[in-house]
Structures are given as structure tokens and as C-alpha cells.
Coordinates of C-alpha atoms and ligand atoms in Angstrom, one line a residue:
M112 CA 99.8 138.7 78.9
M113 CA 103.3 140.1 78.5
R114 CA 104.6 137.8 75.8
T115 CA 103.2 137.0 72.3
H116 CA 105.4 133.9 71.7
Y117 CA 107.7 131.5 73.5
C118 CA 111.3 131.8 72.3
G119 CA 111.5 128.2 71.2
Q120 CA 108.4 128.6 69.1
L121 CA 109.8 131.2 66.7
N122 CA 110.4 130.0 63.2
E123 CA 110.5 131.2 59.5
T124 CA 106.8 131.4 59.2
L125 CA 106.8 134.4 61.6
A126 CA 109.3 136.4 59.4
D127 CA 108.6 140.1 59.4
Q128 CA 106.2 139.8 62.3
E129 CA 106.5 141.7 65.5
V130 CA 106.8 139.6 68.6
T131 CA 107.3 140.2 72.3
L132 CA 109.4 137.7 74.3
C133 CA 109.8 137.2 78.0
G134 CA 112.6 135.2 79.5
W135 CA 116.1 135.1 80.9
V136 CA 119.3 136.3 79.3
H137 CA 121.1 133.0 78.5
R138 CA 124.1 134.5 76.8
R139 CA 125.3 138.0 75.8
R140 CA 127.8 138.6 73.0
D141 CA 129.2 141.8 71.7
H142 CA 130.1 141.4 68.0
G143 CA 131.8 144.5 66.6
G144 CA 129.1 147.0 67.1
V145 CA 126.0 144.8 67.5
I146 CA 124.9 143.0 70.7
F147 CA 123.4 139.5 70.6
L148 CA 121.3 138.3 73.5
D149 CA 120.1 134.7 73.5
I150 CA 116.9 134.8 75.4
R151 CA 115.7 131.6 77.1
D152 CA 112.3 130.5 78.3
R153 CA 110.6 127.2 79.0
E154 CA 110.4 126.3 75.3
G155 CA 113.9 127.2 74.2
L156 CA 116.1 129.9 73.0
A157 CA 115.9 132.8 70.6
Q158 CA 118.6 135.1 69.4
V159 CA 117.9 138.9 69.6
V160 CA 120.1 141.4 67.8
F161 CA 120.4 145.0 69.0
D162 CA 121.8 147.6 66.6
P163 CA 123.5 150.8 67.8
D164 CA 120.9 153.0 65.8
R165 CA 118.4 152.6 68.7
E166 CA 120.8 154.2 71.1
E167 CA 119.0 153.8 74.4
T168 CA 118.0 150.2 73.9
F169 CA 121.4 149.4 72.7
A170 CA 123.0 150.9 75.8
L171 CA 120.6 148.9 78.0
A172 CA 121.4 145.7 76.1
D173 CA 125.0 146.3 76.7
R174 CA 124.4 146.4 80.4
V175 CA 122.3 143.3 80.9
R176 CA 124.0 140.2 82.3
S177 CA 123.4 136.5 82.4
E178 CA 120.1 135.5 84.0
Y179 CA 118.6 139.0 84.0
V180 CA 114.8 138.7 83.4
V181 CA 113.9 140.7 80.3
K182 CA 111.0 141.5 78.0
V183 CA 112.0 142.2 74.4
R184 CA 109.9 143.5 71.6
G185 CA 111.2 143.1 68.1
K186 CA 110.8 141.9 64.6
V187 CA 111.4 138.3 63.4
R188 CA 113.8 138.1 60.4
P189 CA 115.6 135.2 58.7
R190 CA 119.2 134.9 59.7
P191 CA 121.7 135.7 57.0
A192 CA 122.9 132.7 55.1
G193 CA 125.7 131.0 57.0
A194 CA 124.4 132.2 60.4
V195 CA 121.7 129.5 60.6
N196 CA 122.0 127.4 63.8
P197 CA 120.7 123.9 63.2
N198 CA 121.0 123.1 66.9
M199 CA 118.5 125.7 67.9
A200 CA 114.7 125.2 67.4
S201 CA 114.5 128.9 66.3
G202 CA 117.9 128.7 64.6
A203 CA 116.8 129.8 61.2
I204 CA 115.6 133.2 62.4
E205 CA 116.6 136.0 64.8
V206 CA 114.8 138.9 66.3
L207 CA 115.8 142.5 65.6
G208 CA 115.3 144.1 69.0
Y209 CA 113.2 147.3 69.2
E210 CA 112.6 147.6 72.9
L211 CA 114.2 146.0 75.9
D212 CA 112.8 146.0 79.5
V213 CA 114.8 144.7 82.4
L214 CA 112.1 143.1 84.6
N215 CA 114.6 141.9 87.2
Q216 CA 118.4 141.8 87.6
A217 CA 120.3 138.7 88.7
E218 CA 123.5 138.1 90.5
T219 CA 126.1 135.9 88.8
P220 CA 124.6 132.4 89.2
P221 CA 126.4 129.9 91.3
F222 CA 127.1 127.8 88.2
P223 CA 126.9 128.9 84.5
L224 CA 123.9 127.9 82.5
D225 CA 125.1 128.8 79.0
E226 CA 127.9 126.2 78.9
Y227 CA 128.4 122.7 80.2
S228 CA 130.0 122.7 83.6
D229 CA 130.6 119.8 85.9
V230 CA 128.7 121.0 89.0
G231 CA 128.5 118.8 92.1
E232 CA 125.0 117.5 92.9
E233 CA 125.0 119.1 96.3
T234 CA 125.3 122.6 94.6
R235 CA 122.7 121.7 92.0
L236 CA 120.3 120.7 94.7
R237 CA 121.0 123.7 96.9
Y238 CA 120.2 126.0 93.9
R239 CA 117.6 123.7 92.4
F240 CA 115.6 126.6 91.1
I241 CA 118.6 127.5 88.9
D242 CA 119.5 123.9 88.0
L243 CA 116.0 123.4 86.7
R244 CA 116.5 126.3 84.3
R245 CA 118.9 124.1 82.4
P246 CA 117.2 123.0 79.2
E247 CA 118.0 119.3 79.8
M248 CA 116.5 119.4 83.3
A249 CA 113.4 121.3 82.1
A250 CA 113.0 118.7 79.3
K251 CA 112.8 115.8 81.9
L252 CA 110.1 117.6 83.9
K253 CA 108.2 118.4 80.7
L254 CA 108.3 114.8 79.7
R255 CA 107.1 113.8 83.2
S256 CA 104.1 116.1 82.8
R257 CA 103.3 114.5 79.4
I258 CA 103.6 111.1 80.9
T259 CA 101.1 111.8 83.8
S260 CA 98.7 113.5 81.4
S261 CA 98.8 110.5 79.0
I262 CA 98.1 108.2 82.0
R263 CA 95.3 110.3 83.3
R264 CA 93.7 110.4 79.9
Y265 CA 93.9 106.7 79.5
L266 CA 92.5 106.0 83.0
D267 CA 89.7 108.6 82.6
D268 CA 88.8 107.1 79.2
N269 CA 88.5 103.7 80.9
G270 CA 86.1 104.8 83.6
F271 CA 88.6 105.3 86.5
L272 CA 87.8 108.0 89.1
D273 CA 90.5 110.0 90.7
V274 CA 90.0 110.0 94.4
E275 CA 92.3 111.4 97.0
T276 CA 93.2 109.5 100.2
P277 CA 94.6 110.8 103.5
I278 CA 98.2 111.8 104.1
L279 CA 97.8 111.8 107.9
T280 CA 96.8 108.2 108.6
R281 CA 97.8 105.0 110.3
A282 CA 100.6 102.7 109.3
T283 CA 100.1 100.8 106.1
P284 CA 102.4 97.8 106.0
E285 CA 104.5 97.8 102.8
G286 CA 107.6 96.6 104.6
A287 CA 109.3 99.9 105.3
R288 CA 109.6 102.2 108.4
D289 CA 106.9 104.8 108.8
Y290 CA 107.3 108.5 108.8
L291 CA 105.5 109.6 112.0
V292 CA 103.7 112.9 112.7
P293 CA 103.0 113.8 116.3
S294 CA 99.4 114.8 117.1
R295 CA 98.9 118.0 119.1
T296 CA 95.3 117.3 119.9
H297 CA 96.0 113.7 121.0
P298 CA 99.1 114.1 123.1
G299 CA 101.4 111.1 122.8
S300 CA 99.7 109.8 119.7
F301 CA 101.1 109.8 116.2
F302 CA 99.9 109.8 112.6
A303 CA 101.9 107.8 110.1
L304 CA 102.3 109.1 106.5
P305 CA 101.1 106.5 104.1
Q306 CA 103.6 104.0 102.6
S307 CA 100.9 103.6 100.0
P308 CA 97.1 104.3 99.8
Q309 CA 96.6 100.5 99.9
L310 CA 93.9 100.1 102.5
F311 CA 92.0 103.2 101.5
K312 CA 91.8 102.1 97.9
Q313 CA 90.5 98.8 99.0
L314 CA 87.9 100.5 101.1
L315 CA 86.9 102.6 98.1
M316 CA 86.1 99.3 96.3
V317 CA 84.0 98.2 99.3
S318 CA 82.2 101.6 98.8
G319 CA 81.4 100.7 95.3
F320 CA 83.6 103.1 93.3
D321 CA 84.6 100.2 91.0
R322 CA 87.6 101.8 89.4
Y323 CA 90.0 104.2 91.3
Y324 CA 93.2 105.9 90.5
Q325 CA 95.4 108.4 92.1
I326 CA 98.8 109.9 91.4
A327 CA 99.7 109.5 95.0
K328 CA 102.7 110.6 97.1
C329 CA 104.0 107.7 99.3
F330 CA 106.4 107.9 102.2
R331 CA 108.9 105.2 103.3
D332 CA 111.6 105.8 105.8
E333 CA 114.1 103.3 104.3
D334 CA 117.8 103.1 104.8
L335 CA 119.9 104.7 102.3
R336 CA 119.8 102.1 99.6
A337 CA 120.7 103.0 96.1
D338 CA 118.5 105.5 94.3
R339 CA 115.4 105.7 96.6
Q340 CA 113.6 108.7 97.8
P341 CA 111.8 109.0 101.2
E342 CA 108.8 110.5 99.3
F343 CA 108.0 109.2 95.9
T344 CA 105.0 109.0 93.6
Q345 CA 102.9 106.1 92.6
I346 CA 100.3 105.7 89.9
D347 CA 97.9 103.9 92.2
I348 CA 95.1 101.8 90.7
E349 CA 92.3 99.6 92.1
T350 CA 89.4 97.9 90.4
S351 CA 86.5 95.6 91.4
F352 CA 85.1 92.5 89.6
L353 CA 88.2 92.1 87.4
D354 CA 90.6 89.2 87.6
E355 CA 94.3 89.4 87.3
Q356 CA 94.3 88.8 83.5
D357 CA 91.9 91.8 83.1
I358 CA 94.0 94.0 85.3
M359 CA 97.2 93.1 83.6
G360 CA 95.6 93.7 80.2
L361 CA 94.2 97.1 81.1
T362 CA 97.4 98.4 82.6
E363 CA 99.6 96.9 80.0
G364 CA 97.5 98.8 77.5
M365 CA 98.2 101.9 79.5
I366 CA 101.9 101.5 79.4
R367 CA 102.0 100.5 75.7
G368 CA 99.9 103.5 74.8
L369 CA 102.1 105.8 76.9
F370 CA 105.3 104.6 75.1
K371 CA 103.7 104.9 71.7
E372 CA 102.4 108.4 72.4
V373 CA 105.4 109.8 74.2
L374 CA 108.4 108.0 72.7
D375 CA 106.9 106.5 69.5
V376 CA 108.1 103.1 70.8
D377 CA 106.0 99.9 70.2
L378 CA 106.4 97.6 73.2
G379 CA 104.3 94.8 71.7
N380 CA 102.6 92.2 73.9
F381 CA 104.3 91.6 77.2
P382 CA 105.2 88.0 77.9
H383 CA 104.2 86.4 81.2
M384 CA 106.7 84.5 83.3
T385 CA 106.3 82.7 86.6
F386 CA 108.4 83.8 89.5
E387 CA 109.9 80.2 89.6
E388 CA 111.1 80.5 86.0
A389 CA 112.4 84.0 86.5
M390 CA 114.5 82.9 89.5
R391 CA 115.6 79.7 87.7
R392 CA 116.7 81.3 84.4
Y393 CA 117.7 84.8 85.5
G394 CA 118.3 84.6 89.3
S395 CA 115.9 87.6 89.7
D396 CA 112.2 88.3 90.1
K397 CA 112.7 91.3 87.8
P398 CA 114.7 89.8 84.9
D399 CA 116.2 92.1 82.3
L400 CA 115.2 90.2 79.1
R401 CA 117.4 92.4 76.9
N402 CA 120.2 90.3 78.3
P403 CA 120.6 86.9 76.6
L404 CA 122.7 85.2 79.4
E405 CA 120.9 82.5 81.4
L406 CA 121.5 80.5 84.6
V407 CA 121.4 76.8 84.1
D408 CA 121.0 74.3 87.0
V409 CA 123.7 71.7 87.3
A410 CA 123.4 70.4 90.8
D411 CA 122.3 66.9 89.7
Q412 CA 125.7 66.3 88.1
L413 CA 127.6 67.4 91.2
T414 CA 126.1 65.7 94.2
E415 CA 128.8 63.0 94.3
V416 CA 131.9 64.9 93.3
D417 CA 134.9 65.1 95.6
F418 CA 134.7 68.8 96.0
K419 CA 132.6 70.0 99.0
V420 CA 132.1 73.5 97.6
F421 CA 129.9 71.9 94.9
S422 CA 128.7 68.6 96.5
G423 CA 127.5 70.4 99.7
P424 CA 125.0 72.8 98.1
A425 CA 124.2 70.2 95.3
S426 CA 122.9 67.8 98.0
D427 CA 121.2 70.5 100.2
P428 CA 117.4 71.0 99.5
K429 CA 117.9 74.7 100.1
G430 CA 121.1 74.8 98.1
R431 CA 121.6 75.6 94.4
V432 CA 124.4 75.0 91.9
A433 CA 124.1 76.9 88.7
A434 CA 126.2 77.8 85.7
L435 CA 126.3 80.9 83.6
R436 CA 127.8 80.6 80.1
V437 CA 129.3 83.8 78.6
P438 CA 129.9 83.6 74.9
G439 CA 133.4 84.7 74.0
G440 CA 134.3 85.0 77.7
A441 CA 137.4 82.9 77.4
S442 CA 139.3 86.0 76.6
L443 CA 138.6 87.6 80.0
A444 CA 141.9 88.3 81.8
R445 CA 142.7 87.0 85.2
K446 CA 142.3 90.4 86.6
Q447 CA 138.8 90.8 85.2
I448 CA 137.8 87.4 86.6
D449 CA 139.1 88.5 90.0
D450 CA 137.0 91.7 89.8
Y451 CA 133.9 89.6 89.0
T452 CA 134.7 87.4 91.9
K453 CA 134.8 90.4 94.2
Y454 CA 131.6 91.7 92.7
V455 CA 129.7 88.5 93.5
G456 CA 131.1 88.7 97.0
I457 CA 128.8 91.7 97.5
Y458 CA 125.9 89.2 97.2
G459 CA 127.4 86.8 99.6
A460 CA 129.1 84.4 97.1
K461 CA 132.3 83.0 98.6
G462 CA 134.0 82.5 95.3
L463 CA 133.4 82.3 91.5
A464 CA 134.5 79.1 89.9
Y465 CA 134.9 79.1 86.2
I466 CA 135.9 77.0 83.2
K467 CA 137.3 78.6 80.1
I468 CA 136.6 76.6 76.9
N469 CA 139.7 76.9 74.8
E470 CA 139.1 73.8 72.6
R471 CA 136.4 71.4 73.5
A472 CA 137.5 68.8 70.9
K473 CA 140.6 68.2 73.1
G474 CA 138.5 67.1 76.1
V475 CA 139.7 68.1 79.5
E476 CA 143.0 69.3 77.9
G477 CA 141.2 72.0 76.1
L478 CA 139.6 73.4 79.2
Q479 CA 141.3 75.9 81.5
S480 CA 139.9 75.9 85.0
P481 CA 140.9 75.4 88.6
I482 CA 138.0 73.0 89.2
V483 CA 137.8 70.6 86.3
K484 CA 140.1 68.2 88.1
F485 CA 137.3 67.6 90.7
I486 CA 134.6 66.8 88.2
P487 CA 134.4 63.4 86.4
E488 CA 134.6 63.8 82.7
D489 CA 131.2 62.4 82.0
N490 CA 129.5 64.8 84.4
L491 CA 131.6 67.6 83.0
N492 CA 130.5 66.9 79.5
I493 CA 126.9 66.8 80.5
I494 CA 127.2 70.2 82.1
L495 CA 129.0 71.7 79.2
D496 CA 126.4 70.3 76.8
R497 CA 123.6 71.5 78.9
V498 CA 124.9 75.1 79.0
G499 CA 125.8 74.9 75.3
A500 CA 129.5 75.7 75.8
V501 CA 131.5 76.2 72.6
D502 CA 135.1 77.2 72.0
G503 CA 135.9 80.7 73.2
D504 CA 133.3 80.7 76.0
I505 CA 133.7 80.9 79.8
V506 CA 131.3 79.2 82.1
F507 CA 130.9 80.6 85.7
F508 CA 129.6 78.6 88.6
G509 CA 127.7 79.5 91.7
A510 CA 127.2 77.0 94.6
D511 CA 125.6 78.0 97.9
K512 CA 122.2 78.5 99.4
A513 CA 119.7 79.0 96.6
K514 CA 119.2 82.7 97.5
V515 CA 122.9 83.5 97.4
V516 CA 123.4 81.7 94.1
S517 CA 120.4 83.3 92.4
E518 CA 121.3 86.8 93.6
A519 CA 125.0 86.6 92.9
L520 CA 124.8 85.0 89.4
G521 CA 121.7 87.1 88.7
A522 CA 123.8 90.3 89.4
L523 CA 126.8 88.9 87.6
R524 CA 124.6 88.3 84.5
I525 CA 123.5 91.9 84.5
K526 CA 127.0 93.2 85.0
L527 CA 128.4 91.0 82.2
G528 CA 125.6 92.1 79.9
H529 CA 126.5 95.7 80.3
D530 CA 130.3 95.2 80.4
L531 CA 130.4 93.1 77.3
N532 CA 127.7 95.0 75.4
L533 CA 125.4 91.9 75.1
L534 CA 122.0 93.6 75.2
T535 CA 119.9 92.5 72.3
C536 CA 117.2 95.2 72.2
E537 CA 116.2 98.5 73.7
W538 CA 113.1 97.7 75.6
A539 CA 112.1 94.3 77.1
P540 CA 108.8 94.4 79.2
L541 CA 107.3 91.4 80.9
W542 CA 104.9 90.3 83.6
V543 CA 106.1 88.2 86.5
V544 CA 103.3 86.1 88.0
D545 CA 102.8 83.3 90.5
F546 CA 104.8 84.7 93.3
P547 CA 105.0 82.8 96.6
M548 CA 102.6 84.2 99.3
F549 CA 105.3 84.3 101.9
E550 CA 109.0 84.4 102.4
E551 CA 110.8 82.8 105.3
N552 CA 112.8 85.0 107.7
D553 CA 116.0 83.8 109.2
D554 CA 114.2 82.8 112.4
G555 CA 111.8 80.6 110.4
S556 CA 108.8 83.0 110.7
L557 CA 107.0 84.1 107.6
S558 CA 106.6 87.6 106.0
A559 CA 104.2 88.6 103.2
L560 CA 106.2 88.7 100.0
H561 CA 103.8 91.4 98.6
H562 CA 101.7 92.7 101.4
P563 CA 99.3 90.9 103.8
F564 CA 96.2 91.9 101.8
T565 CA 97.2 89.8 98.7
A566 CA 95.0 86.9 97.9
P567 CA 96.4 83.4 97.7
K568 CA 95.6 81.0 94.9
C569 CA 94.1 78.5 97.4
T570 CA 91.5 78.2 100.2
P571 CA 92.2 79.3 103.8
Q572 CA 92.5 75.7 104.8
E573 CA 95.1 74.9 102.2
L574 CA 97.0 78.0 103.0
Q575 CA 97.0 77.2 106.7
A576 CA 98.3 73.7 105.9
N577 CA 101.1 74.7 103.5
P578 CA 101.9 78.4 103.8
G579 CA 105.5 78.0 102.7
T580 CA 104.6 76.7 99.2
A581 CA 101.4 78.7 98.6
L582 CA 101.3 81.0 95.6
S583 CA 99.7 84.4 95.5
R584 CA 97.6 86.2 92.9
A585 CA 100.2 88.9 92.6
Y586 CA 101.8 90.3 89.5
D587 CA 104.7 92.6 88.7
M588 CA 105.4 94.6 85.5
V589 CA 109.1 94.6 84.8
L590 CA 110.9 96.7 82.2
N591 CA 114.6 96.3 81.4
G592 CA 115.3 94.7 84.7
T593 CA 113.4 97.3 86.7
E594 CA 110.1 96.7 88.5
L595 CA 107.8 99.3 87.1
G596 CA 104.8 98.3 89.1
G597 CA 103.2 95.5 91.1
G598 CA 99.9 94.5 92.5
S599 CA 97.6 91.7 93.2
I600 CA 94.1 90.4 93.6
R601 CA 93.2 91.2 97.2
I602 CA 91.6 89.2 99.9
H603 CA 87.9 90.2 100.1
R604 CA 86.7 87.7 102.7
K605 CA 87.2 88.1 106.4
E606 CA 88.1 84.5 107.1
M607 CA 90.9 84.5 104.6
Q608 CA 92.3 87.8 105.8
Q609 CA 92.4 86.5 109.4
T610 CA 94.1 83.3 108.2
V611 CA 96.8 85.4 106.6
F612 CA 97.2 87.5 109.7
D613 CA 97.4 84.4 111.8
I614 CA 100.2 82.9 109.6
L615 CA 102.1 86.2 109.9
G616 CA 101.9 85.8 113.7
I617 CA 99.6 88.8 114.2
S618 CA 97.5 88.1 117.3
A619 CA 93.7 88.5 117.3
E620 CA 94.0 91.6 119.5
E621 CA 96.6 93.2 117.2
Q622 CA 94.5 92.4 114.2
Q623 CA 91.6 94.2 115.8
E624 CA 93.7 97.1 117.0
K625 CA 95.6 97.7 113.7
F626 CA 93.2 96.4 111.0
G627 CA 89.8 96.4 112.7
F628 CA 88.4 98.8 110.1
L629 CA 89.5 96.5 107.3
L630 CA 88.1 93.4 108.9
D631 CA 84.9 95.3 109.5
A632 CA 84.8 96.4 105.9
L633 CA 85.2 92.8 104.7
K634 CA 82.1 91.9 106.8
Y635 CA 79.8 94.4 105.0
G636 CA 79.8 93.2 101.4
A637 CA 83.4 93.7 100.0
P638 CA 83.4 92.9 96.3
P639 CA 86.2 90.8 94.7
H640 CA 88.9 93.4 93.9
G641 CA 92.5 94.0 92.9
G642 CA 94.8 96.6 91.5
L643 CA 98.4 97.7 91.3
A644 CA 100.7 100.6 91.6
F645 CA 103.4 101.9 89.3
G646 CA 106.4 103.8 90.5
L647 CA 106.1 107.1 88.5
D648 CA 109.6 108.3 89.2
R649 CA 111.2 105.0 87.9
L650 CA 109.0 105.1 84.9
V651 CA 110.0 108.6 84.0
M652 CA 113.6 107.8 84.7
L653 CA 113.5 104.9 82.2
M654 CA 111.6 107.0 79.6
T655 CA 114.0 110.0 79.8
G656 CA 117.1 107.8 80.0
A657 CA 118.0 109.6 83.3
Q658 CA 120.6 108.0 85.5
S659 CA 118.9 108.6 88.8
I660 CA 115.3 109.2 90.0
R661 CA 116.6 112.5 91.5
E662 CA 117.0 113.7 88.0
V663 CA 113.3 113.4 87.3
I664 CA 111.9 114.8 90.6
A665 CA 111.7 118.6 90.8
F666 CA 112.9 118.9 94.4
P667 CA 114.4 115.6 95.5
K668 CA 116.0 114.7 98.8
T669 CA 119.6 113.7 99.1
Q670 CA 120.8 110.2 99.8
S671 CA 120.6 111.0 103.5
A672 CA 116.9 112.0 103.1
A673 CA 117.4 115.7 103.5
C674 CA 116.6 118.8 101.4
V675 CA 119.8 120.9 101.1
M676 CA 117.8 123.8 99.7
T677 CA 115.2 124.3 102.4
Q678 CA 117.4 122.6 105.0
A679 CA 114.7 120.2 105.9
P680 CA 114.4 118.4 108.3
G681 CA 115.0 121.3 110.7
A682 CA 114.9 121.9 114.4
V683 CA 111.6 123.2 115.9
D684 CA 111.4 125.6 118.8
A685 CA 110.7 124.7 122.4
K686 CA 107.2 126.0 122.3
A687 CA 106.2 123.9 119.3
L688 CA 107.6 120.8 121.0
R689 CA 105.8 121.6 124.3
E690 CA 102.5 121.9 122.4
L691 CA 103.1 118.5 120.9
N692 CA 103.9 117.1 124.3
I693 CA 107.4 116.1 123.1
R694 CA 110.7 116.3 125.0
L695 CA 113.9 115.5 123.1
R696 CA 116.2 113.1 124.8
E697 CA 119.3 115.0 123.7
Q698 CA 119.7 118.6 122.7
P699 CA 120.7 118.6 119.0
K700 CA 124.0 120.2 118.4
V701 CA 123.8 123.9 117.5
E702 CA 125.6 124.4 114.2
Ligands
LIG292 N1 100.3 99.0 97.5 C1 101.2 98.2 96.7 C2 102.6 98.8 96.7 O1 102.8 100.0 97.0 C3 100.7 98.1 95.3 C4 99.5 97.4 95.2 O2 99.4 96.3 95.7 O3 98.5 97.9 94.5 O4 103.5 98.2 96.3

């Protein structure tokens, strides 16, 4: 071993000891006859001083530059009073350098590491190996490693087995496009990269493994929506003979233990909330409960009013009219309200009606609003009472299809919460349960809300009769408005699985062709089973306070699903294509 200590581990207890450090020259300073080198390694920085009395070493220290790789032998000594650096883990000591070896030189890095500089993300990703030297980046990956090790320990202690599942496989329906890999040995056929290990983990339950986990790479070729990665990591879990309460309890314990261990945060017991309540009160199936604002339904007061914008949706069974009271919001300026109106437009809302409550005691006179003239005073008072409006508030309204109102007011609620600093606590976890089995597509057909292997809360006959209203045995863990993980009890009987496929419009032949192996497995003694998967990147992002999942992935892809460092994806030569039996429709442009 070349080193005796990491730089960041040096402290006063090592005074007078000789140490050998290995690392990078973080900063070099010439201070009237002595040279200071700050040496950096994974664990932090140490200051090394070179005196001119060791002539050769001093001359060498004078020649090293930023990011040279060096080995230093020297003696630890307390820093002189007044030179102590409280911002440095090893700031109370320094090392008097005896020997210096340059293990490798470095060109001037593309961006400086010893001071803050605003470097574009493209450059950081192109030189990711240098970007990751920055202590704040290294800290995130170190925390990520502590997180996975805590999770593994918990799952190992609870009898879970770590089993790997294939990367070259068939499509697994999780609702995204597949990444395909051409097969050379089966010309014209393709593997799909797994969107999740879903079916394999279920088959492991059929095989009797009872408790499985895997920190699994998943691949989804999605459009460039905010902060997604084409490959990402799940903490994937499956169990047999446990019901949803057991599984939620077990995994809640895992996350609670993780937060305690890594952040010293006590998350307490997670409340459970039905999907219906989450949509009704928060307009979202992943409500941020740090935010105190709530949606309140008011359609019943508006069915008869002489204002189509309200009476239409209020009378439509698929419509919704809801109000959102914002305490103190009467002081919002016209311009701010206009901006919020634009903002809800992103979610399909055609406008944003509001009432400012200047002085309720004055009745309609005390309200400021373009819409009060359309609403009879009695109904108006019921609405204002129902939302709890007091002087100084603003009440926003959404009226449209239920989906639009929930999404638009749900998003507005989140935005107002941040803009007006309304959040009441740092962490707010919960479980969302009782999801619908299916959601309706625009053409009236149904899609699985979770995935088609999720068990319903009813019999196959009941499901067949009323698929649109059936609930599933799915559950999501939500933290601060982010879905951390989700899963379900699975279908373990063939008849039920076929019923769900039928409702989804998958023909018997297609069922056999795509999922024959699953239907087979369900015939040969499949135990009741269920599980879930957590998004590791999201979890690490929340726990490190990072702004993007790219910040917590060592080598992420860009928003256009490319790697600027390796230049992947790249062209392949004609021979390779020929072997794969592939001819390109158009020659890609030569750059
Ligand atoms: N496979 C699911 C997903 O990736 C998770 C699960 O149901 O366990 O969302």
C-alpha cells in the first residue's frame, strides 16, 4: 500500500507521526519562501508545507501544478495558532513535507477544481471523471453507497436473497418504449432490455425463493420528460405469502431505518391515504404533505349558476369544480395572478378564476373578483365557508374535466407552496393505496394503471362486470411529493390473469405469444405474492438535496439520452451491421 492515511482523516491525534499521503494537488501556494500544497483524495484535503532546507524536494514542490498526482511523506504537526482552518476536516494540523514523488502529471484541467466556477453541464459531463473529483460530487456518490449498503443490510437481515435477472430479455410492460438489441444468432429477432425485472421476480416466487431483492438496472426509452434517465436503478423487491400491510410495513421499516442511519432523521409512521382522497384533497396521487393547501370541491353550489364556465363542468359527471384557498394571497399582484394563470395553462386549464377576500364582513362588496357577480350570494357564502376563507385570502377556482382540474390545481398548489414558503416540515412520507385497476384512454379502451400483473380487490367475475371502477391491491410510497416506490400484490391465478389481459384487449394468441411463460407458471403452483420497487436515483436525490438525478448518477446521460463523454450511442461499421442482418434506411450524416 502506498499511503498510510487518507488526507481527510488526519487530525491532532496524529501530531508528530510520520504519514504518507497519495492524492491530487488541489492548490499550490507560494508564501514567501515556503510552498503549500493542498493534497486532495477521496476523504478530503490536507495541507503540506515544504521548507527550502530540503532543497530537492522544495524545487520539485515548486514545479508541481494543479491535479498532478503525488505521493508525500512527511510529519504531522499542529498548525500555528491563527492558521487553523475550521472549514477543513484536517484544518487543525498540517504536514511538514519530507519527500515528494510525482506519480503523474496533469494538463491544466478544463475547469478549475480549487474554486467555485460556473461550468456548463455539458462540459461537466464531457469530463465527468474530473467533475467527480469535486468534493461535493464525491460526497453524493459516497452517500449513495452508504444508502445501498444500509438497504442491503436491512434486506439481508430480513431474509431476502439477492438474485440477478437477465438484461437481454423480452419486453416487460411498464408503459414505456423498449430499448431493443438485435440478435446476431437469430437474424431479424431482437432482445428487449428490461423496463423492470417484474416477471422474473414473480417467477422467482413461483420457484419458492420467498423473498427476493436486487439493485437492478432498468431501461425505458421515454421521451425527454423532466429529469428522467434512459437507464436507472431500482431497489426491486418481491415476497411470497405476505399481504399488502406486511409488505408496506417491511419496506417502510427499511426507509425509516435508512433515514435514521444516514441522515439521523426520524420519519415516524407513514400515514395511509386512498387514491381517491389524494386526488380530491391534493389533485395528485403523490401529494406533498409538507404543503398545507388543499383543494375543496364546490360543484354542488354551481350547477345552476348563470356562468357556463362553472355550471358546465359542475353538471358533468366527468367534470370537477374545485377551489384552492391561499392564506394571505389577497396581496398577490395582478401580474402574479396572470403568471399563475399561464402556469395552469400548461396543465390544460383554460383560465384561473379567483376571489380576493378583502373584508368578508362587507359581503359581496368586500370581495374582489371577476366572477362573484355570476354566483348567488347564498352559494357564494357556502363556498367561502367551506374553504374557510378569511380576510386577506385569495381563493382560486378550477372548472373543467376532473383530470384537468386536479392536475392544474394540484400543480398550482405545489407552486404556491414553494413561492410563498408555505411548507410546514422537512419530510412528509405517506402511502397511497386503493388505486383504480385501470385508466381510460381517450378512445374508451382501458390501460393498466400500475401494470397488468397487479391483483384487483375483487373476483374475476366482478372485475369483468365493472372494470372501470375496480380497485387494485397496489400501493405507492410517496415522500415530499415524489413517488419513491410502488408495487402491488400480484395476480397468482391463471384465470384472473387472463381476465385482466382480456379487459386490456390482449387477444388469446397474443397472451400466449407474449406471456405464455407467465401463464404456464401460474398453472404450476404459484404462491400468493407481491412486492414493490423503489427508484434509487430519486431516493438518493432527495436524501442528498440534489436538484437533479443526474447529480447522483456517476455517469448519467443527457436530456437527449446520450453520453457526451463516450459519445454513445455511436455508429457501427458495415460489417457489424451485416452480421446482425441489419440495413439502415438512411446513411447517418458523417460529422
Ligand atoms: N415493476 C414495478 C415498477 O417498475 C414495481 C413493482 O410492481 O414491483 O414500477
